GROMACS .gro file of C-alpha atoms in nm:
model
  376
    1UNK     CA    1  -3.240  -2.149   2.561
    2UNK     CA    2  -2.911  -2.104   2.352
    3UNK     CA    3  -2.865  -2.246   1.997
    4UNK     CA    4  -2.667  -2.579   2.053
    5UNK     CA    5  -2.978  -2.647   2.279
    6UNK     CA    6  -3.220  -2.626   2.005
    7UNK     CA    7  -3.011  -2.796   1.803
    8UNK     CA    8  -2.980  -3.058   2.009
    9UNK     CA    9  -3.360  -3.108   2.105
   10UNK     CA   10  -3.453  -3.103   1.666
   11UNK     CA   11  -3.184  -3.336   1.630
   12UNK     CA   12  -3.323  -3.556   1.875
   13UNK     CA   13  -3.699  -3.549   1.745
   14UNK     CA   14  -3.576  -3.608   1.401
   15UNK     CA   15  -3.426  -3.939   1.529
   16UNK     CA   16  -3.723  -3.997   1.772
   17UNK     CA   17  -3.537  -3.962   2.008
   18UNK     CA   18  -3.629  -3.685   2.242
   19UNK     CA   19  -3.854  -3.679   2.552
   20UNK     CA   20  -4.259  -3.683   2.585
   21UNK     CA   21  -4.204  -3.328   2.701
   22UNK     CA   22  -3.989  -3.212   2.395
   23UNK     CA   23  -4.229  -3.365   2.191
   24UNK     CA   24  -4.488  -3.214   2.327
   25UNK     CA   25  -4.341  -2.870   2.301
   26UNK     CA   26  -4.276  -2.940   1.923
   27UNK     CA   27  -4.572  -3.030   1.863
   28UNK     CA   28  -4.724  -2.752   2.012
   29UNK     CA   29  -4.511  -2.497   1.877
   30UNK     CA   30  -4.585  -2.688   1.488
   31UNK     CA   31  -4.990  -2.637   1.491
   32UNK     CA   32  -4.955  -2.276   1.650
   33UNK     CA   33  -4.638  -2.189   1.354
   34UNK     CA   34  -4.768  -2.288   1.016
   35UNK     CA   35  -5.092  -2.139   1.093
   36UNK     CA   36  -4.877  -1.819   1.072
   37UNK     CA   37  -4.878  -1.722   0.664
   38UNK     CA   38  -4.574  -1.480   0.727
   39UNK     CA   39  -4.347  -1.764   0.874
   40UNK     CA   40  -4.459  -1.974   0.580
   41UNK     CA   41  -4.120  -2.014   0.369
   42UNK     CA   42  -3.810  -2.073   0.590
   43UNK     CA   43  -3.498  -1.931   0.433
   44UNK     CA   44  -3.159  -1.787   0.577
   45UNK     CA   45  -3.304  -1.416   0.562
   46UNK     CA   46  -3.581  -1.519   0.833
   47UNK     CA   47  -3.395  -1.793   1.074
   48UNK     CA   48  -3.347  -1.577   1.333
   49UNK     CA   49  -3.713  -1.440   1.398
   50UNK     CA   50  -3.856  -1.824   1.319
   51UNK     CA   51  -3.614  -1.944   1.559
   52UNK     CA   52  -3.726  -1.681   1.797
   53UNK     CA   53  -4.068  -1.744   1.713
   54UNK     CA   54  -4.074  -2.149   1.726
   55UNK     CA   55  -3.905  -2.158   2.087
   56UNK     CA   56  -4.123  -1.882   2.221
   57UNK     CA   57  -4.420  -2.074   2.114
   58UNK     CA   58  -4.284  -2.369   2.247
   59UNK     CA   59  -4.212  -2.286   2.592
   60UNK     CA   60  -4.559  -2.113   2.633
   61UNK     CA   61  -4.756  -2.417   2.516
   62UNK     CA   62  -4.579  -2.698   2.751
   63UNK     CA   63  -4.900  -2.840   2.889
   64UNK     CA   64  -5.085  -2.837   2.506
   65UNK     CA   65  -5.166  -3.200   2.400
   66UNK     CA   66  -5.192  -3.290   2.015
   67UNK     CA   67  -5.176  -3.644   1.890
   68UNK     CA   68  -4.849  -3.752   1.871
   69UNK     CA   69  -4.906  -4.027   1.590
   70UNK     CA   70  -5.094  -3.785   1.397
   71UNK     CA   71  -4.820  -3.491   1.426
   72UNK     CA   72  -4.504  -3.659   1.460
   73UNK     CA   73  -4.437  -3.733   1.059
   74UNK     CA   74  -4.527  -3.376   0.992
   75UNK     CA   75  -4.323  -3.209   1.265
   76UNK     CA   76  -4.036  -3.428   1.190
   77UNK     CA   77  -4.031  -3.296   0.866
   78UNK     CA   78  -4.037  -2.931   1.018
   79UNK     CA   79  -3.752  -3.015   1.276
   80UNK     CA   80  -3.567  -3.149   0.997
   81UNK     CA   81  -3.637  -2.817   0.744
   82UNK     CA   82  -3.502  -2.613   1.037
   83UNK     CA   83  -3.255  -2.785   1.165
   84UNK     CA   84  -3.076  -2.829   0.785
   85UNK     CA   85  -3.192  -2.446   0.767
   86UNK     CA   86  -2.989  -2.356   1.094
   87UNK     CA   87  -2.658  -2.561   0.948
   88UNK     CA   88  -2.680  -2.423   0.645
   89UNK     CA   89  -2.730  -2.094   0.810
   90UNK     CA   90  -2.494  -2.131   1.042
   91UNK     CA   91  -2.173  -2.248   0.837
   92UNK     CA   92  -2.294  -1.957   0.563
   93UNK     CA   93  -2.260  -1.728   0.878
   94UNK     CA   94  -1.903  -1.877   1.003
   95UNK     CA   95  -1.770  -1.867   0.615
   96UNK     CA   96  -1.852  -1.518   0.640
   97UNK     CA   97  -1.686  -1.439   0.914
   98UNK     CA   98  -1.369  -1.634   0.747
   99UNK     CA   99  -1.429  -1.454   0.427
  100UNK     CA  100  -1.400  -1.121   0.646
  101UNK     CA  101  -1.107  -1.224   0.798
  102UNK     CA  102  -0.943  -1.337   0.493
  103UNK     CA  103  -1.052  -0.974   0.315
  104UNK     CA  104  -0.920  -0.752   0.628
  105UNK     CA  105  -0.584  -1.002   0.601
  106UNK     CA  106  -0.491  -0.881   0.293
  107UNK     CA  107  -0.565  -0.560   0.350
  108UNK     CA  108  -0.307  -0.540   0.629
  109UNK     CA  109  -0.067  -0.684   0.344
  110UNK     CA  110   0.151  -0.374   0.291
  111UNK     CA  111   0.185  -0.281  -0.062
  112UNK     CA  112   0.480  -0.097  -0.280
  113UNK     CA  113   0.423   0.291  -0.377
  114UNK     CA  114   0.372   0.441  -0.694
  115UNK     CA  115   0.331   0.724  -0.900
  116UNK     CA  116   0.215   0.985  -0.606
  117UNK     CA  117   0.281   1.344  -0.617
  118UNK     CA  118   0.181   1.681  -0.547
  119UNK     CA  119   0.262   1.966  -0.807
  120UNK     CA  120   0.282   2.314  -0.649
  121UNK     CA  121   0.229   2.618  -0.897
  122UNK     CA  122   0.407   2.945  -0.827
  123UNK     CA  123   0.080   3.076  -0.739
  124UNK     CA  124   0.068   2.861  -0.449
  125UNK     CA  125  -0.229   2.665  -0.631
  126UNK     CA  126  -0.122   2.287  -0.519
  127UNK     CA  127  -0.246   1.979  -0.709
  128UNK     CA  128  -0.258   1.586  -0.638
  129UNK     CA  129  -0.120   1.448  -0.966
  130UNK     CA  130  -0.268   1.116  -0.888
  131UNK     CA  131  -0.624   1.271  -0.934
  132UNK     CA  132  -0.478   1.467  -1.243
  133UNK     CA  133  -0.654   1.249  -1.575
  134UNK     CA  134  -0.431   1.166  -1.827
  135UNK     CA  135  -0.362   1.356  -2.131
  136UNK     CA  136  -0.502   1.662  -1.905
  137UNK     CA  137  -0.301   2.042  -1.999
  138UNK     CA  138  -0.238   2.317  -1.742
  139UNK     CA  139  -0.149   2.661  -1.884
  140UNK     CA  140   0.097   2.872  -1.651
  141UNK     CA  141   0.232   3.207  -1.792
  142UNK     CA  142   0.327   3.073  -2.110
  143UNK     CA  143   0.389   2.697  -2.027
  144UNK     CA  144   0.197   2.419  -2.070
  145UNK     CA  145   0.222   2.121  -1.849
  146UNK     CA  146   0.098   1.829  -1.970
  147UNK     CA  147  -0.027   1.451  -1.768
  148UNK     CA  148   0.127   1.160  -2.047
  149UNK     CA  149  -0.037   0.836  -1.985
  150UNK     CA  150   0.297   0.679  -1.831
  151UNK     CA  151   0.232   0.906  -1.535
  152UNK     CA  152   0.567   1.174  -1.654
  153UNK     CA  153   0.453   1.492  -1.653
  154UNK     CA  154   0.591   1.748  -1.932
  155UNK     CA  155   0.654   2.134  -1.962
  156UNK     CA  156   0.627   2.250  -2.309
  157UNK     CA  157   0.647   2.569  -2.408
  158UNK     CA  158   0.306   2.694  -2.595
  159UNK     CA  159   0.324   3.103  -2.595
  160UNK     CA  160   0.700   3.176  -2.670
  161UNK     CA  161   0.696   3.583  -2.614
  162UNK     CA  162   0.536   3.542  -2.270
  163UNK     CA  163   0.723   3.721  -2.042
  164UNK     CA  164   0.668   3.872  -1.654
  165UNK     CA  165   0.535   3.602  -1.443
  166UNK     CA  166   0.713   3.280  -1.621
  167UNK     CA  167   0.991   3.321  -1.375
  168UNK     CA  168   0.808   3.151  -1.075
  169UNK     CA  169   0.896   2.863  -0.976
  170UNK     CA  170   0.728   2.507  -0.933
  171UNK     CA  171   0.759   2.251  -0.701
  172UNK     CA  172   0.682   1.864  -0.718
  173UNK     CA  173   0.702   1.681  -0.424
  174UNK     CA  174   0.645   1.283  -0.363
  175UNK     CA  175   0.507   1.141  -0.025
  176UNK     CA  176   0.642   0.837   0.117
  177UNK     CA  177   0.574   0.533  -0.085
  178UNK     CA  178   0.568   0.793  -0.374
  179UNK     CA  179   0.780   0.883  -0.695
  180UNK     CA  180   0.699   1.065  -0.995
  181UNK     CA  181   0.885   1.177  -1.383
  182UNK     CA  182   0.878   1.526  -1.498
  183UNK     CA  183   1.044   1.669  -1.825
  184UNK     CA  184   1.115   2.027  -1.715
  185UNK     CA  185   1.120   2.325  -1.954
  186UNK     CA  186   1.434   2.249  -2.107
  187UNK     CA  187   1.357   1.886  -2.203
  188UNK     CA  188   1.570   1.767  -1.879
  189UNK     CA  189   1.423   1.472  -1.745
  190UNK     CA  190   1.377   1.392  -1.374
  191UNK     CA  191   1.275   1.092  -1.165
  192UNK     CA  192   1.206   1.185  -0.825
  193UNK     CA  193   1.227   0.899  -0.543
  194UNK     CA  194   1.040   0.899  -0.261
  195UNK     CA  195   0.952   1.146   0.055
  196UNK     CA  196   1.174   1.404  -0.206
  197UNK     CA  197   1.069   1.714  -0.340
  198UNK     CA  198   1.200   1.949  -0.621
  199UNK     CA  199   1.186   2.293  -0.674
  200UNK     CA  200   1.267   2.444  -1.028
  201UNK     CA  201   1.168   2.777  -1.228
  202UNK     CA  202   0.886   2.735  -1.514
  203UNK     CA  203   1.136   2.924  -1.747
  204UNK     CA  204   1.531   2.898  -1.662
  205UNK     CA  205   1.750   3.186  -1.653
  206UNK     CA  206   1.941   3.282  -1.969
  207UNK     CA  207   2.271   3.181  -1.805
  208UNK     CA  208   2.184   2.922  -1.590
  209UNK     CA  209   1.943   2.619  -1.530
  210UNK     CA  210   1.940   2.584  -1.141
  211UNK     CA  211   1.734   2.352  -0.927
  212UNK     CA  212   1.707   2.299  -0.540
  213UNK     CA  213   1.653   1.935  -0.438
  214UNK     CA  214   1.544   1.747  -0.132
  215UNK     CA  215   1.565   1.359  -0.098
  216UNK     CA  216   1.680   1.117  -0.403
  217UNK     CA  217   1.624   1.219  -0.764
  218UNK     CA  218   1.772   1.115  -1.096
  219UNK     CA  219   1.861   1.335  -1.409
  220UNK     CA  220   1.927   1.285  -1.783
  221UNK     CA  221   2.028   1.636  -1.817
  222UNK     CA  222   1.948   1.805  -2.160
  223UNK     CA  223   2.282   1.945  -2.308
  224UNK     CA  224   2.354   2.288  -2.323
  225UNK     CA  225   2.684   2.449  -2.285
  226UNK     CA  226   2.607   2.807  -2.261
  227UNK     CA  227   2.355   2.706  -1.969
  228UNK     CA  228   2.488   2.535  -1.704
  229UNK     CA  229   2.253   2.293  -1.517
  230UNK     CA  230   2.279   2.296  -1.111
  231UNK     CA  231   2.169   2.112  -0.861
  232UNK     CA  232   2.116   2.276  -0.479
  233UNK     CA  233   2.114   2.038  -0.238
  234UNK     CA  234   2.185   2.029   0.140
  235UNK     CA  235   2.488   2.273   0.154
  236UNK     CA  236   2.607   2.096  -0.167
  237UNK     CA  237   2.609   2.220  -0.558
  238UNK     CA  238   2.625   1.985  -0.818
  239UNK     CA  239   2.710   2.138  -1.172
  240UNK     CA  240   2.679   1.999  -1.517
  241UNK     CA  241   2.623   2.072  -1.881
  242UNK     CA  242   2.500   1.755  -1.991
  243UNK     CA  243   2.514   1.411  -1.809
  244UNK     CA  244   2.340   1.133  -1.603
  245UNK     CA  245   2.372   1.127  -1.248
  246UNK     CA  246   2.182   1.043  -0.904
  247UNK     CA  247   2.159   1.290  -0.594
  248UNK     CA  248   2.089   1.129  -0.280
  249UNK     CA  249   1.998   1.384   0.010
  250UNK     CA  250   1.786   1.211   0.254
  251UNK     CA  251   1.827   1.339   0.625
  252UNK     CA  252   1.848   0.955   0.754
  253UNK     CA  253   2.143   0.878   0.550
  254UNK     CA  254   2.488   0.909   0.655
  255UNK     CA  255   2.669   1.110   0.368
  256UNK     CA  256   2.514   1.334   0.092
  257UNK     CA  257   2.595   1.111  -0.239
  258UNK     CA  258   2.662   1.170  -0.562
  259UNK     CA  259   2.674   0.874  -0.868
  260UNK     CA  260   2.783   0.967  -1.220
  261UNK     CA  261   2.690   0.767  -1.471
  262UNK     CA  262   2.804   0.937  -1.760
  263UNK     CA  263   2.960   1.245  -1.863
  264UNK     CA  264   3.109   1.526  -1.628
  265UNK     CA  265   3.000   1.677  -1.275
  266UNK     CA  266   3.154   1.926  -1.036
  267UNK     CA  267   3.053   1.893  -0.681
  268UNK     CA  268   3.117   2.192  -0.447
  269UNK     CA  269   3.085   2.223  -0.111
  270UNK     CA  270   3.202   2.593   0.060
  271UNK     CA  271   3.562   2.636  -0.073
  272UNK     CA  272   3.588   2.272  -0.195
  273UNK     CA  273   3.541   2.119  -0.536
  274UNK     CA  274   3.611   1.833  -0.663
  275UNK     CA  275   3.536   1.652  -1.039
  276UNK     CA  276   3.360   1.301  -1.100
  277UNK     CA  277   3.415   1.057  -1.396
  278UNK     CA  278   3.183   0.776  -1.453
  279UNK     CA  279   3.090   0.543  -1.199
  280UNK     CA  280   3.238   0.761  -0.957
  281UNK     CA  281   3.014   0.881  -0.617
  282UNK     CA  282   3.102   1.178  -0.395
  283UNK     CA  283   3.003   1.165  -0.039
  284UNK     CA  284   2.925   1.485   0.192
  285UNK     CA  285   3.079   1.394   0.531
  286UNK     CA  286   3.113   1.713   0.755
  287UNK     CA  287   3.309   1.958   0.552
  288UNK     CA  288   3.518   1.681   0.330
  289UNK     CA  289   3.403   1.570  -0.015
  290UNK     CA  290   3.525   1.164  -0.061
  291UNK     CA  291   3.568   0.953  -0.417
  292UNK     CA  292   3.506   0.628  -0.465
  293UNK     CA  293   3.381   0.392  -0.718
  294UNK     CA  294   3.096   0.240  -0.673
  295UNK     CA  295   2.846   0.001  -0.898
  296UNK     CA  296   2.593   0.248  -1.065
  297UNK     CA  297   2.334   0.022  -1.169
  298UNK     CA  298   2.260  -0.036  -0.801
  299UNK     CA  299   2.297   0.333  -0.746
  300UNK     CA  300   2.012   0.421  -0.992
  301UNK     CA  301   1.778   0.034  -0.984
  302UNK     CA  302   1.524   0.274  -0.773
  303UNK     CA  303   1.373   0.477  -1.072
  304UNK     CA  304   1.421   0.150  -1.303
  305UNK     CA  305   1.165  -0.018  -1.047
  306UNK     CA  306   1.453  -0.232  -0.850
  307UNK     CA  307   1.559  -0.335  -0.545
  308UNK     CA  308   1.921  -0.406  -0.548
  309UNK     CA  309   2.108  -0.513  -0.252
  310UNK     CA  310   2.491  -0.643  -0.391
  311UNK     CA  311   2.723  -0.588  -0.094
  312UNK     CA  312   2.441  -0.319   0.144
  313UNK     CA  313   2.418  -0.279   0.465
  314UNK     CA  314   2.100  -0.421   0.643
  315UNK     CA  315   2.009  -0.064   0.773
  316UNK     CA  316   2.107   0.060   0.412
  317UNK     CA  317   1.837  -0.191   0.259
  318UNK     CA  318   1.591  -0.118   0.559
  319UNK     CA  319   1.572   0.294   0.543
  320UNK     CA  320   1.445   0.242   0.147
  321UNK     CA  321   1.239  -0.040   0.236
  322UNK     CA  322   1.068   0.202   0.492
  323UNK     CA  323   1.028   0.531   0.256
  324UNK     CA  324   0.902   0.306  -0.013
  325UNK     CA  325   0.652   0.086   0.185
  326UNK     CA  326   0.570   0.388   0.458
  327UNK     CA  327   0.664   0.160   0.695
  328UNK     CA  328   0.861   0.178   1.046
  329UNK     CA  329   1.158  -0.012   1.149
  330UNK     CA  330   1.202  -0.124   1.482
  331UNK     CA  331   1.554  -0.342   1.550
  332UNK     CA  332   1.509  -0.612   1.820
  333UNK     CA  333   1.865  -0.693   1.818
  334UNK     CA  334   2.196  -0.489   1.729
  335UNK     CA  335   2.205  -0.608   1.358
  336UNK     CA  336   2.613  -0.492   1.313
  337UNK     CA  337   2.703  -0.408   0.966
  338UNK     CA  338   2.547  -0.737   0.835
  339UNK     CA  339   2.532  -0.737   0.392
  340UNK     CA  340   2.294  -0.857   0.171
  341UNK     CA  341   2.311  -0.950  -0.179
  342UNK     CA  342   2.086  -0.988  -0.455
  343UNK     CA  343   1.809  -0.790  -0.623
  344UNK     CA  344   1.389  -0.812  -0.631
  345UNK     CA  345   1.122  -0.570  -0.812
  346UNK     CA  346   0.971  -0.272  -0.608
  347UNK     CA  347   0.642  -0.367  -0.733
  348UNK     CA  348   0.603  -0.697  -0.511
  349UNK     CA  349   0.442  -0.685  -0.185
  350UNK     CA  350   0.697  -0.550   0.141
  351UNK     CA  351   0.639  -0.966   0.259
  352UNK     CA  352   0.811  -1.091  -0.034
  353UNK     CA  353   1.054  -0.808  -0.023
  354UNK     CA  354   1.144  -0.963   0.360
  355UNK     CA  355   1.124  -1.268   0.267
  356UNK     CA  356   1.414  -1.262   0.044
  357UNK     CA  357   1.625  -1.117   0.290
  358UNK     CA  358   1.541  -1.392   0.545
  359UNK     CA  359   1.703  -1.620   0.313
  360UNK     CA  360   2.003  -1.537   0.372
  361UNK     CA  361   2.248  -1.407   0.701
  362UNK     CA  362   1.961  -1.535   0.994
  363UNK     CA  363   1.769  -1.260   0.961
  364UNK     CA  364   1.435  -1.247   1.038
  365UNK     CA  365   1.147  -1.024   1.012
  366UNK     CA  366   0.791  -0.926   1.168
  367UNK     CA  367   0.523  -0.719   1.056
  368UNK     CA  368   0.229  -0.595   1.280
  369UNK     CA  369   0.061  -0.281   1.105
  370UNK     CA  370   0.258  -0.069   0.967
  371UNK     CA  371   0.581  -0.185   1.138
  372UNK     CA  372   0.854  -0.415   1.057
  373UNK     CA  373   1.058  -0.571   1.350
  374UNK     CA  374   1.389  -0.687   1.287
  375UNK     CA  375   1.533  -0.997   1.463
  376UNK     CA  376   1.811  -1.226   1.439
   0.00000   0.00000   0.00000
């Protein structure tokens, strides 16, 4: 007998209702139950073994024959304890289930990245700088590297005649839906975007500061004019004494850029060099190296926690949308060379992200798991 059938019979003897056979099997089951001392108290923790209980009683005591006058107020009362028992018990069960359901929905809300890294010592020794407490100091050959508590992580020098071994190199690297700040040894400071990694000595040369990135990173680079400061990146060399500019290498993109935002930078490329003022970008395509201007702040609103989309191509907008979030994009439709304008934070969730961009242009969006379909 299933459980809307029990309801229904104890609804039915509560009203008086039900048949002389029902009844009978009530009653029955009543004088055999609360003669049991460990069914005593009815409570949510127990329903299921009194329900199994009461019914098995029940249906092996159909021919037992009590005195219906006699039993019935007492009974009723029963019916009624258990049937308010099994509503209560069963809505607690189904708000549960909702309660789950609303719990595992959020949890398949996607949420932005953070500070996530991995620091790689030039012994090989490799560290997760998210476990890494803050305030916590790492000696290497002469350097000490130091956790701050706005997650940047610092190379100071704290033994200044060590010699031999300071000339390995380090190498931070971010996951997807990671980024990370590091001061390196010469007070240059670096934010590092994510899936992007960064390779630099633990003491520079004496006539050169040199770094090899890959993926997007941004540098306030300390001046010094007797050292210059390069950057190695995908065939490319980027060389300045003291400046702030953004390097974007990513494999996905089309063109290696390069944004100055103030100062001076040379970018090479084989035999070919050419010289960037101020809100100037160099692009990598093939062998060529092309200038244009181009508005900086949207360049760099990644390390200053922004999305900013002012005149970007859809698939622009959707390949950082997908490094930050760890996310994939799948296009339902050709989207064209659709633009987008306007700007949110990188700290909101990716469905408030997408929702601004369905504002505008007919574009929609989807997300199952960790995908994001794309239709018009």
């Amino acid at each position: 007998m299933d459980e809307i059938k029990i309801r229904e019979i104890l609804q039915r003897y509560q009203e008086g209702k039900c048949s002389d056979e029902e009844r009978a099997w009530i009653e029955s089951w009543y004088l055999q139950f609360m003669d049991d001392s460990e069914t005593e108290d009815l409570d949510t923790s127990n329903m299921s073994h009194a329900k199994r209980k009461i019914w098995s009683s029940i249906l092996s005591e159909r021919s037992v024959a009590h005195s219906k006058r006699y039993l019935y107020p007492k009974v009723a009362a029963a019916a009624a304890v258990l049937l308010v028992m099994g509503i209560a018990f069963y809505l607690f069960r189904n708000n549960s289930e909702v309660q789950q359901q609303e719990i595992a929905a959020q949890e398949e809300i996607i949420r932005p990245g953070g500070n996530n890294a991995y620091l790689t010592l030039a012994d090989g020794k490799k560290i997760n700088l998210t476990d890494m407490q803050e305030g916590m100091t790492l000696e290497q050959a002469g350097m000490k590297i130091v956790k701050r508590s706005n997650g940047e992580l610092v190379y100071e020098i704290s033994n200044s005649s060590a010699t031999g071994d300071r000339l390995g190199s380090n190498t931070i690297e971010t996951p997807v839906g990671g980024q990370y700040q590091v001061v390196l040894p010469d007070g240059t400071k670096v934010w590092l975007n994510s899936s992007s990694s960064l390779e630099y000595p633990v003491t520079f040369a004496a006539n050169e500061r040199k770094v090899t990135l890959n993926g997007e990173a941004y540098f306030e680079v300390r001046s010094n004019k007797k050292k210059p400061f390069r950057v190695i990146s995908e065939g490319q060399t980027v060389e300045v004494l003291g400046t702030k500019f953004n390097v974007n290498t990513y494999k996905d993109e089309p063109a290696v850029k390069t944004t100055l935002l103030e100062g001076s930078v040379k970018v090479s490329l084989a035999t070919i060099s050419k010289i960037l003022r101020p809100g100037e970008q160099a692009s990598i395509v093939g062998q060529n190296i092309e200038i244009s201007s181009v508005d900086t702040e949207q360049v760099v609103a990644w390390y200053k926690g922004d999305f900013v989309f002012d005149g970007a191509e859809l698939k622009n907008i959707m390949r950082q949308i997908s490094r930050w979030y760890d996310v994939e994009i799948i296009y339902q439709h050709d989207v064209g060379d659709i633009k987008f304008g306007g700007s949110i934070s990188r700290s909101k969730d990716i469905q408030e992200v997408l929702k601004v961009l369905s504002m505008t242009k007919g574009v929609n969006f989807k997300v199952e798991g960790r995908r994001v379909l794309v239709m018009l």
